[in-house]
Short mmCIF file of C-alpha atoms in Angstrom, two decimals:
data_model
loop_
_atom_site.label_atom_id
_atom_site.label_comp_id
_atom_site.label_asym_id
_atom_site.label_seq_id
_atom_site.Cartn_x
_atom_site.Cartn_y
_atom_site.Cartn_z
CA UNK A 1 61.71 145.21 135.09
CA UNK A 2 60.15 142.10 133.29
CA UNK A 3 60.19 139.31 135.58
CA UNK A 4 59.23 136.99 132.74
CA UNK A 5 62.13 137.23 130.55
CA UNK A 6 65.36 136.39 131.06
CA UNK A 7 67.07 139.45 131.26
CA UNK A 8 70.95 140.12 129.80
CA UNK A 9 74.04 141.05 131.90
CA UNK A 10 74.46 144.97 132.79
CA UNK A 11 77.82 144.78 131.02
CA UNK A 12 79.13 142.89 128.17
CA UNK A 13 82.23 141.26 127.48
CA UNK A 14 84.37 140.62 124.35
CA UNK A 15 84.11 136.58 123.73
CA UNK A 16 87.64 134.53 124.02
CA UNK A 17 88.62 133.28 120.64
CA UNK A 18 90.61 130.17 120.66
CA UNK A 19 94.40 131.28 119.79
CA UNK A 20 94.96 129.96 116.45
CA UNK A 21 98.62 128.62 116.05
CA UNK A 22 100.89 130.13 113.07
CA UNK A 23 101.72 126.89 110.86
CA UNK A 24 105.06 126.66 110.03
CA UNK A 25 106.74 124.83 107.09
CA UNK A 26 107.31 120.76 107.47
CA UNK A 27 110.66 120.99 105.71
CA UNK A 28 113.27 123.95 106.50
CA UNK A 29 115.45 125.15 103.89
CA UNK A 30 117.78 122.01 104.53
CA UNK A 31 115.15 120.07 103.48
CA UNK A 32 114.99 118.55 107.29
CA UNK A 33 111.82 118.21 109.54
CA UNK A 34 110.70 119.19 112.60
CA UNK A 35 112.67 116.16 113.90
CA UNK A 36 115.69 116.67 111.59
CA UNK A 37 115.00 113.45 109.87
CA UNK A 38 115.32 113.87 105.74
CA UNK A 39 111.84 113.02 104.03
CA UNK A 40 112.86 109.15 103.55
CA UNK A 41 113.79 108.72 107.46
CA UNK A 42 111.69 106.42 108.98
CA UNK A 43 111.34 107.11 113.07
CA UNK A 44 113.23 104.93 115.83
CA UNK A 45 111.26 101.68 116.22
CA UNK A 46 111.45 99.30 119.24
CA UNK A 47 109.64 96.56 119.28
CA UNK A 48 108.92 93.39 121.84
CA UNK A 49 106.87 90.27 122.14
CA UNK A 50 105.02 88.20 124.62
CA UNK A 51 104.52 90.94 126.96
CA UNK A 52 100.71 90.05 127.90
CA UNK A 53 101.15 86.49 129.49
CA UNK A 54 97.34 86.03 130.06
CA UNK A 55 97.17 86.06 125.98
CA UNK A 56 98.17 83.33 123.12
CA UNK A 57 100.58 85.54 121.68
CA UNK A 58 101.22 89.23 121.84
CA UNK A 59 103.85 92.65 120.90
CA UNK A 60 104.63 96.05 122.10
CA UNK A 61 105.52 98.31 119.44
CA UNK A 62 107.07 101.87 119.92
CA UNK A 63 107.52 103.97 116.37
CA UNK A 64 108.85 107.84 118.12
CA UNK A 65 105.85 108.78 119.92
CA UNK A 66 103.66 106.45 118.64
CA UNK A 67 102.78 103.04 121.46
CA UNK A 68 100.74 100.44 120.38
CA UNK A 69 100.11 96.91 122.05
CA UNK A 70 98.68 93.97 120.59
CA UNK A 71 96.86 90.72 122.17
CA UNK A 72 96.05 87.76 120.31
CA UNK A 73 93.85 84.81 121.81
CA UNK A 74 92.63 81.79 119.65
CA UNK A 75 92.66 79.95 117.95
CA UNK A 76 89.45 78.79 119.83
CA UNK A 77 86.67 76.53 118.82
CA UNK A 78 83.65 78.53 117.33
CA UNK A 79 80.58 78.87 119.43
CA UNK A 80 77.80 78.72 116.50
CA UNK A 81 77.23 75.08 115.91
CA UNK A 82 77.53 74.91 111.73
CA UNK A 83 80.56 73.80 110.50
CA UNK A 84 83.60 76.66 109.03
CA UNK A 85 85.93 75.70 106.40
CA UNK A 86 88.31 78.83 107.46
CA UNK A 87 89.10 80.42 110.40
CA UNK A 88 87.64 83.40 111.15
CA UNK A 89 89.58 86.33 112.00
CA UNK A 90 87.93 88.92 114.68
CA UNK A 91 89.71 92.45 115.36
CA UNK A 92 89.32 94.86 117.93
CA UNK A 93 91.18 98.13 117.15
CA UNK A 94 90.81 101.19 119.30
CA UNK A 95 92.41 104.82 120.12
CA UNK A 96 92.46 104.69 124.07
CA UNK A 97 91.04 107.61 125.75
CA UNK A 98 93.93 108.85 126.69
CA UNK A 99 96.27 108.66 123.44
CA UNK A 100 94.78 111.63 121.76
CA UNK A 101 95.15 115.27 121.62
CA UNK A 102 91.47 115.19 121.78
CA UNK A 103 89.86 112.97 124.03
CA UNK A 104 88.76 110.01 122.49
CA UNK A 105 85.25 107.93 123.75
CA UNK A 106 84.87 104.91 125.67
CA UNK A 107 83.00 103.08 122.45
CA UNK A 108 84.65 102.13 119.10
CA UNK A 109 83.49 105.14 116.65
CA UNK A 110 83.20 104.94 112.84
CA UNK A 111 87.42 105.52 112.10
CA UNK A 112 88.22 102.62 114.66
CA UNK A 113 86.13 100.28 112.94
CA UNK A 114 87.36 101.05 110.16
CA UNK A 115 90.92 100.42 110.96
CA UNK A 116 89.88 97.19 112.69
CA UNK A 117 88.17 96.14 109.26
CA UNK A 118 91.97 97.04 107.36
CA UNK A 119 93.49 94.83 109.98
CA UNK A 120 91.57 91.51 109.11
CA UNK A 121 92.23 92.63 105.49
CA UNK A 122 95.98 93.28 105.54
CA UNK A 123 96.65 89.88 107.71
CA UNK A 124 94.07 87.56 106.31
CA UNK A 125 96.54 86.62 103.29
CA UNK A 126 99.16 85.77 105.51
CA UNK A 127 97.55 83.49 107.52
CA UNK A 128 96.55 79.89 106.45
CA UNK A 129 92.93 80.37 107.52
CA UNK A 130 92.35 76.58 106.11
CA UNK A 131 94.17 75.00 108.22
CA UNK A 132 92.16 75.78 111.32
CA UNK A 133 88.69 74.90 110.32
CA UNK A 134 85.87 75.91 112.70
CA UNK A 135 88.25 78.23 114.91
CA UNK A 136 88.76 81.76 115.14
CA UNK A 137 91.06 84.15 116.16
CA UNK A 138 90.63 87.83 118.16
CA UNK A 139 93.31 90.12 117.61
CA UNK A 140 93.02 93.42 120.31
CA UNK A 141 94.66 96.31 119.60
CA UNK A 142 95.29 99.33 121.94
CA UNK A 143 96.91 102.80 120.85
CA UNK A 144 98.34 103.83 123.88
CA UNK A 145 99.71 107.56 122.32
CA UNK A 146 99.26 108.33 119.31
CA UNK A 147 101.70 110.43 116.83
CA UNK A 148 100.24 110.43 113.94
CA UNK A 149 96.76 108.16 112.74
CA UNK A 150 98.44 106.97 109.57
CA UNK A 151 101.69 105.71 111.93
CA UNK A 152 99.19 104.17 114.28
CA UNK A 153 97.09 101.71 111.74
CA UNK A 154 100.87 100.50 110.46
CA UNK A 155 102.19 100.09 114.02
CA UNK A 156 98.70 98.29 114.80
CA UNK A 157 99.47 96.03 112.01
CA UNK A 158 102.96 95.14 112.60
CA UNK A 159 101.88 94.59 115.94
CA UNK A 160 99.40 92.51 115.03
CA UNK A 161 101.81 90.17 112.33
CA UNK A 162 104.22 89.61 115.28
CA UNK A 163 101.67 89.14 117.94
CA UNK A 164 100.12 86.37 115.41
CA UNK A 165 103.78 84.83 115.10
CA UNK A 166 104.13 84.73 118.76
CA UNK A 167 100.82 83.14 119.26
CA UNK A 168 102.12 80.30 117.11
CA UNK A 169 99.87 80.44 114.23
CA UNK A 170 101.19 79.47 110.69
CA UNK A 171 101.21 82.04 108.35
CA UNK A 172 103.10 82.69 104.88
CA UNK A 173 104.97 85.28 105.90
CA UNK A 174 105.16 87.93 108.63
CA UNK A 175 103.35 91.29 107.29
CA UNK A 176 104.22 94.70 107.85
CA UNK A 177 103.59 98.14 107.23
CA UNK A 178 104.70 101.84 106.29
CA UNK A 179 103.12 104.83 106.12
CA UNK A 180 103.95 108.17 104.09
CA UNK A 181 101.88 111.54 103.37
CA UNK A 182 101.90 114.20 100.77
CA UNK A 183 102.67 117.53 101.39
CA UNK A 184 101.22 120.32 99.19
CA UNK A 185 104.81 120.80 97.19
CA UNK A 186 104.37 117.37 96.43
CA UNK A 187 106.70 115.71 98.74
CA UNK A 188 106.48 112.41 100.31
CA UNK A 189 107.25 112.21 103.99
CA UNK A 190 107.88 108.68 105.33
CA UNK A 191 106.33 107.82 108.86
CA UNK A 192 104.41 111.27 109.47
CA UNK A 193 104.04 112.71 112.69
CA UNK A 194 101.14 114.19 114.06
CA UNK A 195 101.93 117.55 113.44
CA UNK A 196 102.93 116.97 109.94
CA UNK A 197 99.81 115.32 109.29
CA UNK A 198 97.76 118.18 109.97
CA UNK A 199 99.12 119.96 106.70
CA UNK A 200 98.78 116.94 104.64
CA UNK A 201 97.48 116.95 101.34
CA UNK A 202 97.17 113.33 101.13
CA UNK A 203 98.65 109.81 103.09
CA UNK A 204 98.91 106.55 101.74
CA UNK A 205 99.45 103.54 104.31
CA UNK A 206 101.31 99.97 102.16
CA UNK A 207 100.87 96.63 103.84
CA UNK A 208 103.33 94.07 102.64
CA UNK A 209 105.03 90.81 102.59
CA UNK A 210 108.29 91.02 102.30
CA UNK A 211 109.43 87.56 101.27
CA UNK A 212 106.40 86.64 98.93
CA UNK A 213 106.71 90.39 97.32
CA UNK A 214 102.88 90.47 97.58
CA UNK A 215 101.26 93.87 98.63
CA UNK A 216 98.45 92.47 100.93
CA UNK A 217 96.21 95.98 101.87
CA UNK A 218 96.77 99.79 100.71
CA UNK A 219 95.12 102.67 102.18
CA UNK A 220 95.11 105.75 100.23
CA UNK A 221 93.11 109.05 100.79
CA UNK A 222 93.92 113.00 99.64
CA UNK A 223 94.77 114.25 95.51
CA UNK A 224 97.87 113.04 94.42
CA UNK A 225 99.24 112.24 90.84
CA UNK A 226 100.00 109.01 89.20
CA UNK A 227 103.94 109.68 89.41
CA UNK A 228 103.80 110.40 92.98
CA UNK A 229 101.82 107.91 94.26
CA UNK A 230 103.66 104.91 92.29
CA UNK A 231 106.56 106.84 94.01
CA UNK A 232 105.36 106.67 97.40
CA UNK A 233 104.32 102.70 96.98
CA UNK A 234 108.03 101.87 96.11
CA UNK A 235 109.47 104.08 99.13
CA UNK A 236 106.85 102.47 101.34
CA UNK A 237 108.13 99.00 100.25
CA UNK A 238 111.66 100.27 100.97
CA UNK A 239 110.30 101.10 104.17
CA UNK A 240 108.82 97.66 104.98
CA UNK A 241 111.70 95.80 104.29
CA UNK A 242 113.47 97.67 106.96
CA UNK A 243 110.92 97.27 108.98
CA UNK A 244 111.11 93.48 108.26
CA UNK A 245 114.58 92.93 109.65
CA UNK A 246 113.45 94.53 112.97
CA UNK A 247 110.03 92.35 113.28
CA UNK A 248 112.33 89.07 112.51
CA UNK A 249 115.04 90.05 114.88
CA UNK A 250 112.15 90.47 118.16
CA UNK A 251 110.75 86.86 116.84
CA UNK A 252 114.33 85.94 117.86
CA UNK A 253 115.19 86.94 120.74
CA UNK A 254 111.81 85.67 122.00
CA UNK A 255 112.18 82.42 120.92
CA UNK A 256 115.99 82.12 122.44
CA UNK A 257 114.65 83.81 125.69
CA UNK A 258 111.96 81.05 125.95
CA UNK A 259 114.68 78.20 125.06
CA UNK A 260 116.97 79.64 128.16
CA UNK A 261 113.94 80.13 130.58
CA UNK A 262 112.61 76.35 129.34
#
């Protein structure tokens, strides 16, 4: 026996693959999903404000599965001394350990920055930045489950256009946000779950303002033609606009429940 080398087990054993599950079709022969929604269905959404009293202004949004809560403090006076025509907008989004089918980390990786980076981009043209010189504003965003990423980063910013509201800050108009994926047939799926994302062939995520008719941020990633994807940007404005009526609606019945309580 050599007592310097690590010797092997007596008897060997077969390794344990990880069971690989059978993927099954998005659509049935009904043309119906998993969820029995059609393809242009968008999922249940309730939505609330003014939830976090500790913050300026803040929502609670709830698309199916999908939770997100948003915070906004500010606007606060900048700490640097030199003077800011505009208000600068800072955004914290993250995944919270727990939302994921995978365990996410404690600090913000390289997708989470990203998103927070879409956030200041989809709501800086709705806010008037110039009229709150040397301020800024932190938004905080917190995906408590998430169905779907695409479903999260338009929840986050719907969130964050109604949390802004809330908070009191003028803007031009409220902005929200749909989200639809491709399938490899070439279908477009409205408000994608996670399970249908994972046989995407490409997603496309529209932020918009409804009453302007401005498109303020569009994500896009995957192969797609030119047909379907000018396609999927007008069902994704058809989307928003439905979303609209809901975000105006929870601006309403917190202002009225703040008039009674007053």
């Amino acid at each position: 026996m050599d007592r310097k080398r690590v010797n092997g087990p007596e008897t060997s054993v077969p390794p344990i693959f990880k069971h690989v599950e059978e993927t099954h079709e998005i659509l049935n022969a009904e043309k119906k999903r998993f969820d029995k929604r059609s393809i242009e269905d968008l999922r249940p959404i309730f939505l609330k404000s003014g939830l976090v009293t500790q913050a300026n202004g803040s929502a609670y949004i709830e698309i199916g599965n999908t939770k997100v809560t948003c915070a906004v403090y500010g606007p606060r006076q900048l700490k640097k001394a030199e003077f800011s025509p505009l208000c600068k907008i800072n955004c914290d989004f993250k995944f919270l350990t727990f939302s994921c089918i995978k365990r996410r980390g404690q600090i913000r990786d390289a997708e989470e920055k990203e998103f927070s980076q879409i956030l200041v981009e989809a709501l800086s043209p709705a806010i008037r930045v110039e009229l709150l010189p040397k301020s800024a504003i932190d938004i905080y965003v917190n995906v408590l489950e998430n169905d779907g990423t695409n479903s999260s980063l338009a929840a986050a910013i719907i969130a964050a256009s109604v949390a802004l509201a809330d908070a009191g800050i003028e803007m031009l108009d409220q902005v929200t946000a749909c989200s639809s994926i491709l399938t490899k047939d070439q279908h477009i799926l409205m408000d994608g779950t996670e399970k249908e994302e994972s046989q995407k062939e490409g997603s496309l995520v529209l932020s918009y303002m409804p009453s302007l008719n401005e498109v303020t941020h569009m994500l896009q990633n995957g192969k797609s033609d030119v047909a379907i994807t000018s396609k999927a940007i007008e069902q994704c404005i058809d989307g928003c606009s439905k979303i609209y009526s809901v975000m105006s609606n929870s601006l309403i019945q917190s202002l009225n429940k703040s008039e009674t309580t007053a």
